Amino acid sequence: ACTPTARSKRPSWVTGNNEPLSRHVLKGACGNILYSIMTKYILLLGLGILSFCAGAQERWAIKGNLTDLAVGRYSLGIEKEIQENWSVALDEDAISKDVFMESYHPWYPPQNARKKGVIVQPQVRWYPGGRGLKGSYVSLDGFAGYASYAMEDPLNGSIHIPEWTAMGASLHWGHQVSLGRFLLDGFAGCTWANEDQNSLYQESTALFPPPSGLRASGGLRLGLRMGN
């Protein structure tokens, strides 16, 4: 059997597994369009929830996740009291960070990339000790995310523009402290996640915690309480 021995033998108009360049570019454009649509509608959803909260009589809060900054994510969330000791929340994360991509195929050397995407995380909280937005709580979260990778050398890479998708759920115990109008919200628990990178390239990540499966999770949010 004949085995390719050099990258230079592939025509310049072919990428990955003999895929025409036009199809490679089309897939990248579709990914960018999907990212733009998701970003726009998630922003509109957040603005709609913010408008609803602003017109409500119950207490609500705007928050940011401080621990997300350490992993290249920028979070903005809203929590709204719906009953005496129940609340609902929605976090939206923008992903923007430099990553290192590796391939299991010898034709594709490692290279750097820029990862951009969004994560949406709805949440329900139960405060057993009193009113929502204050004290200890138990939360159940779900999340879904999408991102694409801008490769440093896109034509010297995978069959198509690498993409990342994720979905899962979390169960957390937390405690929220009220300092006047400011809120300090710490939480810890476990997360089950299912991540998929649909490409010959894979993002190089730490072995622990694992990107998929059950893992420990936690963080710290800083917020501003609104309403009564």
PDB file of C-alpha atoms in Angstrom:
ATOM      1  CA  ALA A   1       0.000   0.000   0.000  1.00  0.00           C
ATOM      2  CA  CYS A   2       1.149   3.514  -0.720  1.00  0.00           C
ATOM      3  CA  THR A   3       1.614   5.782   2.260  1.00  0.00           C
ATOM      4  CA  PRO A   4       1.978   9.598   1.962  1.00  0.00           C
ATOM      5  CA  THR A   5       5.424  10.666   3.188  1.00  0.00           C
ATOM      6  CA  ALA A   6       5.335  14.437   2.894  1.00  0.00           C
ATOM      7  CA  ARG A   7       2.803  17.185   3.392  1.00  0.00           C
ATOM      8  CA  SER A   8       3.988  18.998   0.273  1.00  0.00           C
ATOM      9  CA  LYS A   9       2.470  16.293  -1.981  1.00  0.00           C
ATOM     10  CA  ARG A  10      -1.048  17.484  -1.201  1.00  0.00           C
ATOM     11  CA  PRO A  11      -2.321  20.106  -3.697  1.00  0.00           C
ATOM     12  CA  SER A  12      -2.612  23.632  -2.319  1.00  0.00           C
ATOM     13  CA  TRP A  13      -6.355  23.716  -3.049  1.00  0.00           C
ATOM     14  CA  VAL A  14      -7.033  20.626  -0.910  1.00  0.00           C
ATOM     15  CA  THR A  15      -7.295  20.580   2.885  1.00  0.00           C
ATOM     16  CA  GLY A  16      -7.400  17.777   5.421  1.00  0.00           C
ATOM     17  CA  ASN A  17      -8.721  14.505   4.007  1.00  0.00           C
ATOM     18  CA  ASN A  18      -8.720  15.694   0.351  1.00  0.00           C
ATOM     19  CA  GLU A  19     -11.474  18.237   1.020  1.00  0.00           C
ATOM     20  CA  PRO A  20     -11.712  21.091  -1.537  1.00  0.00           C
ATOM     21  CA  LEU A  21     -10.732  24.482  -0.205  1.00  0.00           C
ATOM     22  CA  SER A  22     -14.129  25.947  -1.176  1.00  0.00           C
ATOM     23  CA  ARG A  23     -15.929  23.470   1.091  1.00  0.00           C
ATOM     24  CA  HIS A  24     -13.440  24.159   3.911  1.00  0.00           C
ATOM     25  CA  VAL A  25     -14.115  27.898   3.654  1.00  0.00           C
ATOM     26  CA  LEU A  26     -17.897  27.314   3.459  1.00  0.00           C
ATOM     27  CA  LYS A  27     -17.879  25.295   6.676  1.00  0.00           C
ATOM     28  CA  GLY A  28     -15.897  28.008   8.433  1.00  0.00           C
ATOM     29  CA  ALA A  29     -18.352  30.654   7.249  1.00  0.00           C
ATOM     30  CA  CYS A  30     -21.326  28.572   8.464  1.00  0.00           C
ATOM     31  CA  GLY A  31     -19.708  28.239  11.876  1.00  0.00           C
ATOM     32  CA  ASN A  32     -19.167  31.990  12.100  1.00  0.00           C
ATOM     33  CA  ILE A  33     -22.787  32.645  11.082  1.00  0.00           C
ATOM     34  CA  LEU A  34     -24.056  30.208  13.732  1.00  0.00           C
ATOM     35  CA  TYR A  35     -21.880  31.895  16.350  1.00  0.00           C
ATOM     36  CA  SER A  36     -23.201  35.344  15.353  1.00  0.00           C
ATOM     37  CA  ILE A  37     -26.838  34.160  15.498  1.00  0.00           C
ATOM     38  CA  MET A  38     -26.370  32.517  18.904  1.00  0.00           C
ATOM     39  CA  THR A  39     -24.618  35.592  20.295  1.00  0.00           C
ATOM     40  CA  LYS A  40     -27.355  37.938  19.042  1.00  0.00           C
ATOM     41  CA  TYR A  41     -30.289  35.917  20.354  1.00  0.00           C
ATOM     42  CA  ILE A  42     -28.636  35.180  23.683  1.00  0.00           C
ATOM     43  CA  LEU A  43     -28.029  38.908  24.125  1.00  0.00           C
ATOM     44  CA  LEU A  44     -31.676  39.646  23.280  1.00  0.00           C
ATOM     45  CA  LEU A  45     -32.801  36.971  25.740  1.00  0.00           C
ATOM     46  CA  GLY A  46     -30.664  38.515  28.466  1.00  0.00           C
ATOM     47  CA  LEU A  47     -31.989  42.003  27.761  1.00  0.00           C
ATOM     48  CA  GLY A  48     -35.568  40.677  27.855  1.00  0.00           C
ATOM     49  CA  ILE A  49     -35.037  39.038  31.231  1.00  0.00           C
ATOM     50  CA  LEU A  50     -33.355  42.191  32.526  1.00  0.00           C
ATOM     51  CA  SER A  51     -36.347  44.284  31.434  1.00  0.00           C
ATOM     52  CA  PHE A  52     -38.751  41.828  33.101  1.00  0.00           C
ATOM     53  CA  CYS A  53     -36.786  41.923  36.351  1.00  0.00           C
ATOM     54  CA  ALA A  54     -36.599  45.706  36.339  1.00  0.00           C
ATOM     55  CA  GLY A  55     -40.397  45.932  36.203  1.00  0.00           C
ATOM     56  CA  ALA A  56     -41.003  43.347  38.916  1.00  0.00           C
ATOM     57  CA  GLN A  57     -41.629  43.969  42.610  1.00  0.00           C
ATOM     58  CA  GLU A  58     -39.508  41.036  43.819  1.00  0.00           C
ATOM     59  CA  ARG A  59     -35.834  41.380  44.545  1.00  0.00           C
ATOM     60  CA  TRP A  60     -33.325  40.556  41.822  1.00  0.00           C
ATOM     61  CA  ALA A  61     -29.597  40.867  41.255  1.00  0.00           C
ATOM     62  CA  ILE A  62     -26.985  41.263  38.529  1.00  0.00           C
ATOM     63  CA  LYS A  63     -23.869  39.118  38.964  1.00  0.00           C
ATOM     64  CA  GLY A  64     -20.541  38.248  37.435  1.00  0.00           C
ATOM     65  CA  ASN A  65     -18.578  35.033  38.008  1.00  0.00           C
ATOM     66  CA  LEU A  66     -15.085  35.982  39.197  1.00  0.00           C
ATOM     67  CA  THR A  67     -13.637  32.474  38.801  1.00  0.00           C
ATOM     68  CA  ASP A  68     -14.624  32.363  35.107  1.00  0.00           C
ATOM     69  CA  LEU A  69     -12.013  35.039  34.402  1.00  0.00           C
ATOM     70  CA  ALA A  70      -9.260  32.530  35.212  1.00  0.00           C
ATOM     71  CA  VAL A  71     -10.353  30.270  32.313  1.00  0.00           C
ATOM     72  CA  GLY A  72     -10.982  32.903  29.644  1.00  0.00           C
ATOM     73  CA  ARG A  73     -14.732  33.297  30.172  1.00  0.00           C
ATOM     74  CA  TYR A  74     -16.619  36.527  30.824  1.00  0.00           C
ATOM     75  CA  SER A  75     -19.860  36.043  32.708  1.00  0.00           C
ATOM     76  CA  LEU A  76     -22.965  38.136  33.269  1.00  0.00           C
ATOM     77  CA  GLY A  77     -25.933  36.715  35.140  1.00  0.00           C
ATOM     78  CA  ILE A  78     -29.303  37.642  36.616  1.00  0.00           C
ATOM     79  CA  GLU A  79     -31.012  36.090  39.638  1.00  0.00           C
ATOM     80  CA  LYS A  80     -34.655  36.824  40.449  1.00  0.00           C
ATOM     81  CA  GLU A  81     -36.680  35.916  43.530  1.00  0.00           C
ATOM     82  CA  ILE A  82     -39.948  34.180  42.553  1.00  0.00           C
ATOM     83  CA  GLN A  83     -41.195  33.066  45.994  1.00  0.00           C
ATOM     84  CA  GLU A  84     -40.116  33.549  49.590  1.00  0.00           C
ATOM     85  CA  ASN A  85     -37.268  31.046  49.419  1.00  0.00           C
ATOM     86  CA  TRP A  86     -37.048  30.258  45.691  1.00  0.00           C
ATOM     87  CA  SER A  87     -35.271  32.045  42.872  1.00  0.00           C
ATOM     88  CA  VAL A  88     -34.361  31.504  39.219  1.00  0.00           C
ATOM     89  CA  ALA A  89     -31.199  32.649  37.489  1.00  0.00           C
ATOM     90  CA  LEU A  90     -29.606  32.826  34.065  1.00  0.00           C
ATOM     91  CA  ASP A  91     -25.869  33.132  33.386  1.00  0.00           C
ATOM     92  CA  GLU A  92     -24.413  33.924  29.976  1.00  0.00           C
ATOM     93  CA  ASP A  93     -20.698  33.381  29.388  1.00  0.00           C
ATOM     94  CA  ALA A  94     -18.663  34.723  26.493  1.00  0.00           C
ATOM     95  CA  ILE A  95     -15.627  32.545  25.711  1.00  0.00           C
ATOM     96  CA  SER A  96     -12.557  34.260  24.305  1.00  0.00           C
ATOM     97  CA  LYS A  97      -9.123  32.764  24.896  1.00  0.00           C
ATOM     98  CA  ASP A  98      -5.968  31.448  23.221  1.00  0.00           C
ATOM     99  CA  VAL A  99      -5.636  27.654  23.249  1.00  0.00           C
ATOM    100  CA  PHE A 100      -3.198  25.015  21.991  1.00  0.00           C
ATOM    101  CA  MET A 101      -4.561  22.484  19.487  1.00  0.00           C
ATOM    102  CA  GLU A 102      -3.191  18.966  18.989  1.00  0.00           C
ATOM    103  CA  SER A 103      -3.973  16.265  16.416  1.00  0.00           C
ATOM    104  CA  TYR A 104      -3.700  12.493  16.494  1.00  0.00           C
ATOM    105  CA  HIS A 105      -2.907  12.524  12.752  1.00  0.00           C
ATOM    106  CA  PRO A 106       0.770  12.912  11.694  1.00  0.00           C
ATOM    107  CA  TRP A 107      -0.156  15.247   8.820  1.00  0.00           C
ATOM    108  CA  TYR A 108      -1.395  17.926  11.170  1.00  0.00           C
ATOM    109  CA  PRO A 109       1.198  19.488  13.493  1.00  0.00           C
ATOM    110  CA  PRO A 110       0.135  21.222  16.738  1.00  0.00           C
ATOM    111  CA  GLN A 111      -0.719  24.895  16.487  1.00  0.00           C
ATOM    112  CA  ASN A 112      -2.260  27.763  18.411  1.00  0.00           C
ATOM    113  CA  ALA A 113      -5.856  28.927  17.977  1.00  0.00           C
ATOM    114  CA  ARG A 114      -8.321  31.490  19.287  1.00  0.00           C
ATOM    115  CA  LYS A 115     -11.448  29.984  20.864  1.00  0.00           C
ATOM    116  CA  LYS A 116     -14.633  32.098  20.782  1.00  0.00           C
ATOM    117  CA  GLY A 117     -18.113  31.072  21.815  1.00  0.00           C
ATOM    118  CA  VAL A 118     -20.995  31.299  24.264  1.00  0.00           C
ATOM    119  CA  ILE A 119     -22.396  29.280  27.188  1.00  0.00           C
ATOM    120  CA  VAL A 120     -25.950  29.621  28.523  1.00  0.00           C
ATOM    121  CA  GLN A 121     -26.676  28.389  32.057  1.00  0.00           C
ATOM    122  CA  PRO A 122     -30.223  28.477  33.547  1.00  0.00           C
ATOM    123  CA  GLN A 123     -30.535  27.790  37.264  1.00  0.00           C
ATOM    124  CA  VAL A 124     -33.102  27.142  39.994  1.00  0.00           C
ATOM    125  CA  ARG A 125     -32.249  27.891  43.644  1.00  0.00           C
ATOM    126  CA  TRP A 126     -33.834  26.889  46.934  1.00  0.00           C
ATOM    127  CA  TYR A 127     -33.023  28.916  50.052  1.00  0.00           C
ATOM    128  CA  PRO A 128     -34.270  26.720  52.944  1.00  0.00           C
ATOM    129  CA  GLY A 129     -33.472  29.282  55.643  1.00  0.00           C
ATOM    130  CA  GLY A 130     -35.435  32.300  54.445  1.00  0.00           C
ATOM    131  CA  ARG A 131     -35.933  34.740  51.572  1.00  0.00           C
ATOM    132  CA  GLY A 132     -34.224  34.243  48.264  1.00  0.00           C
ATOM    133  CA  LEU A 133     -30.976  36.024  47.441  1.00  0.00           C
ATOM    134  CA  LYS A 134     -29.653  35.653  50.995  1.00  0.00           C
ATOM    135  CA  GLY A 135     -28.169  32.779  53.022  1.00  0.00           C
ATOM    136  CA  SER A 136     -27.435  29.141  52.172  1.00  0.00           C
ATOM    137  CA  TYR A 137     -28.997  27.528  49.116  1.00  0.00           C
ATOM    138  CA  VAL A 138     -29.065  24.439  46.914  1.00  0.00           C
ATOM    139  CA  SER A 139     -29.035  25.000  43.148  1.00  0.00           C
ATOM    140  CA  LEU A 140     -29.717  22.863  40.105  1.00  0.00           C
ATOM    141  CA  ASP A 141     -28.138  24.150  36.876  1.00  0.00           C
ATOM    142  CA  GLY A 142     -28.163  23.151  33.246  1.00  0.00           C
ATOM    143  CA  PHE A 143     -25.852  24.489  30.554  1.00  0.00           C
ATOM    144  CA  ALA A 144     -25.193  24.389  26.825  1.00  0.00           C
ATOM    145  CA  GLY A 145     -22.270  25.894  24.957  1.00  0.00           C
ATOM    146  CA  TYR A 146     -20.851  26.368  21.474  1.00  0.00           C
ATOM    147  CA  ALA A 147     -17.476  27.703  20.281  1.00  0.00           C
ATOM    148  CA  SER A 148     -15.348  27.738  17.155  1.00  0.00           C
ATOM    149  CA  TYR A 149     -11.573  27.895  16.798  1.00  0.00           C
ATOM    150  CA  ALA A 150      -9.713  30.404  14.626  1.00  0.00           C
ATOM    151  CA  MET A 151      -6.616  28.387  13.739  1.00  0.00           C
ATOM    152  CA  GLU A 152      -3.241  30.066  13.436  1.00  0.00           C
ATOM    153  CA  ASP A 153      -2.732  28.262  10.103  1.00  0.00           C
ATOM    154  CA  PRO A 154      -6.257  27.215   8.998  1.00  0.00           C
ATOM    155  CA  LEU A 155      -5.226  25.638   5.672  1.00  0.00           C
ATOM    156  CA  ASN A 156      -2.510  23.578   7.319  1.00  0.00           C
ATOM    157  CA  GLY A 157      -4.991  21.887   9.613  1.00  0.00           C
ATOM    158  CA  SER A 158      -8.183  19.959   9.955  1.00  0.00           C
ATOM    159  CA  ILE A 159     -10.917  18.797   7.589  1.00  0.00           C
ATOM    160  CA  HIS A 160     -13.026  21.805   8.594  1.00  0.00           C
ATOM    161  CA  ILE A 161     -13.004  24.633  11.093  1.00  0.00           C
ATOM    162  CA  PRO A 162     -12.808  22.952  14.529  1.00  0.00           C
ATOM    163  CA  GLU A 163     -15.864  23.407  16.716  1.00  0.00           C
ATOM    164  CA  TRP A 164     -16.618  22.757  20.382  1.00  0.00           C
ATOM    165  CA  THR A 165     -20.000  21.932  21.891  1.00  0.00           C
ATOM    166  CA  ALA A 166     -20.914  21.094  25.466  1.00  0.00           C
ATOM    167  CA  MET A 167     -23.969  20.349  27.555  1.00  0.00           C
ATOM    168  CA  GLY A 168     -24.545  19.155  31.091  1.00  0.00           C
ATOM    169  CA  ALA A 169     -25.922  19.840  34.551  1.00  0.00           C
ATOM    170  CA  SER A 170     -24.641  20.860  37.992  1.00  0.00           C
ATOM    171  CA  LEU A 171     -25.744  20.414  41.581  1.00  0.00           C
ATOM    172  CA  HIS A 172     -24.266  22.974  43.984  1.00  0.00           C
ATOM    173  CA  TRP A 173     -24.479  24.019  47.596  1.00  0.00           C
ATOM    174  CA  GLY A 174     -23.715  27.691  48.157  1.00  0.00           C
ATOM    175  CA  HIS A 175     -23.962  30.616  50.511  1.00  0.00           C
ATOM    176  CA  GLN A 176     -24.789  34.173  49.484  1.00  0.00           C
ATOM    177  CA  VAL A 177     -23.805  37.037  51.767  1.00  0.00           C
ATOM    178  CA  SER A 178     -25.441  40.466  51.504  1.00  0.00           C
ATOM    179  CA  LEU A 179     -23.156  43.452  52.132  1.00  0.00           C
ATOM    180  CA  GLY A 180     -25.619  46.295  51.704  1.00  0.00           C
ATOM    181  CA  ARG A 181     -26.479  46.257  48.007  1.00  0.00           C
ATOM    182  CA  PHE A 182     -23.521  44.030  47.178  1.00  0.00           C
ATOM    183  CA  LEU A 183     -23.689  40.224  47.113  1.00  0.00           C
ATOM    184  CA  LEU A 184     -20.890  37.705  47.577  1.00  0.00           C
ATOM    185  CA  ASP A 185     -21.924  34.267  46.325  1.00  0.00           C
ATOM    186  CA  GLY A 186     -19.688  31.229  46.864  1.00  0.00           C
ATOM    187  CA  PHE A 187     -20.673  27.730  45.720  1.00  0.00           C
ATOM    188  CA  ALA A 188     -19.275  24.198  45.370  1.00  0.00           C
ATOM    189  CA  GLY A 189     -20.565  20.840  44.201  1.00  0.00           C
ATOM    190  CA  CYS A 190     -20.400  18.554  41.181  1.00  0.00           C
ATOM    191  CA  THR A 191     -20.972  18.854  37.439  1.00  0.00           C
ATOM    192  CA  TRP A 192     -21.735  16.277  34.772  1.00  0.00           C
ATOM    193  CA  ALA A 193     -20.638  17.418  31.313  1.00  0.00           C
ATOM    194  CA  ASN A 194     -20.531  16.033  27.790  1.00  0.00           C
ATOM    195  CA  GLU A 195     -18.084  17.892  25.544  1.00  0.00           C
ATOM    196  CA  ASP A 196     -17.459  17.265  21.864  1.00  0.00           C
ATOM    197  CA  GLN A 197     -14.774  18.654  19.557  1.00  0.00           C
ATOM    198  CA  ASN A 198     -15.749  17.749  16.005  1.00  0.00           C
ATOM    199  CA  SER A 199     -12.376  17.856  14.293  1.00  0.00           C
ATOM    200  CA  LEU A 200      -9.084  16.064  13.747  1.00  0.00           C
ATOM    201  CA  TYR A 201      -7.742  18.711  16.107  1.00  0.00           C
ATOM    202  CA  GLN A 202      -8.460  18.599  19.825  1.00  0.00           C
ATOM    203  CA  GLU A 203      -7.960  21.342  22.379  1.00  0.00           C
ATOM    204  CA  SER A 204      -5.122  20.503  24.744  1.00  0.00           C
ATOM    205  CA  THR A 205      -6.560  20.570  28.275  1.00  0.00           C
ATOM    206  CA  ALA A 206      -5.552  19.488  31.754  1.00  0.00           C
ATOM    207  CA  LEU A 207      -6.174  15.841  32.609  1.00  0.00           C
ATOM    208  CA  PHE A 208      -8.002  16.880  35.783  1.00  0.00           C
ATOM    209  CA  PRO A 209     -10.776  17.817  35.950  1.00  0.00           C
ATOM    210  CA  PRO A 210     -11.850  15.731  32.944  1.00  0.00           C
ATOM    211  CA  PRO A 211     -13.658  17.692  30.174  1.00  0.00           C
ATOM    212  CA  SER A 212     -16.446  15.087  30.062  1.00  0.00           C
ATOM    213  CA  GLY A 213     -18.088  13.032  32.755  1.00  0.00           C
ATOM    214  CA  LEU A 214     -18.530  13.814  36.439  1.00  0.00           C
ATOM    215  CA  ARG A 215     -16.240  16.382  38.052  1.00  0.00           C
ATOM    216  CA  ALA A 216     -15.997  18.715  41.028  1.00  0.00           C
ATOM    217  CA  SER A 217     -16.987  22.340  40.419  1.00  0.00           C
ATOM    218  CA  GLY A 218     -17.295  25.609  42.290  1.00  0.00           C
ATOM    219  CA  GLY A 219     -16.729  29.320  42.121  1.00  0.00           C
ATOM    220  CA  LEU A 220     -17.312  32.809  43.449  1.00  0.00           C
ATOM    221  CA  ARG A 221     -19.741  35.426  42.106  1.00  0.00           C
ATOM    222  CA  LEU A 222     -19.940  39.129  42.877  1.00  0.00           C
ATOM    223  CA  GLY A 223     -23.313  40.836  42.443  1.00  0.00           C
ATOM    224  CA  LEU A 224     -25.450  43.911  42.951  1.00  0.00           C
ATOM    225  CA  ARG A 225     -28.897  43.496  44.498  1.00  0.00           C
ATOM    226  CA  MET A 226     -31.772  45.449  42.953  1.00  0.00           C
ATOM    227  CA  GLY A 227     -35.443  45.887  43.810  1.00  0.00           C
ATOM    228  CA  ASN A 228     -36.905  45.959  47.314  1.00  0.00           C
TER     229      ASN A 228
END
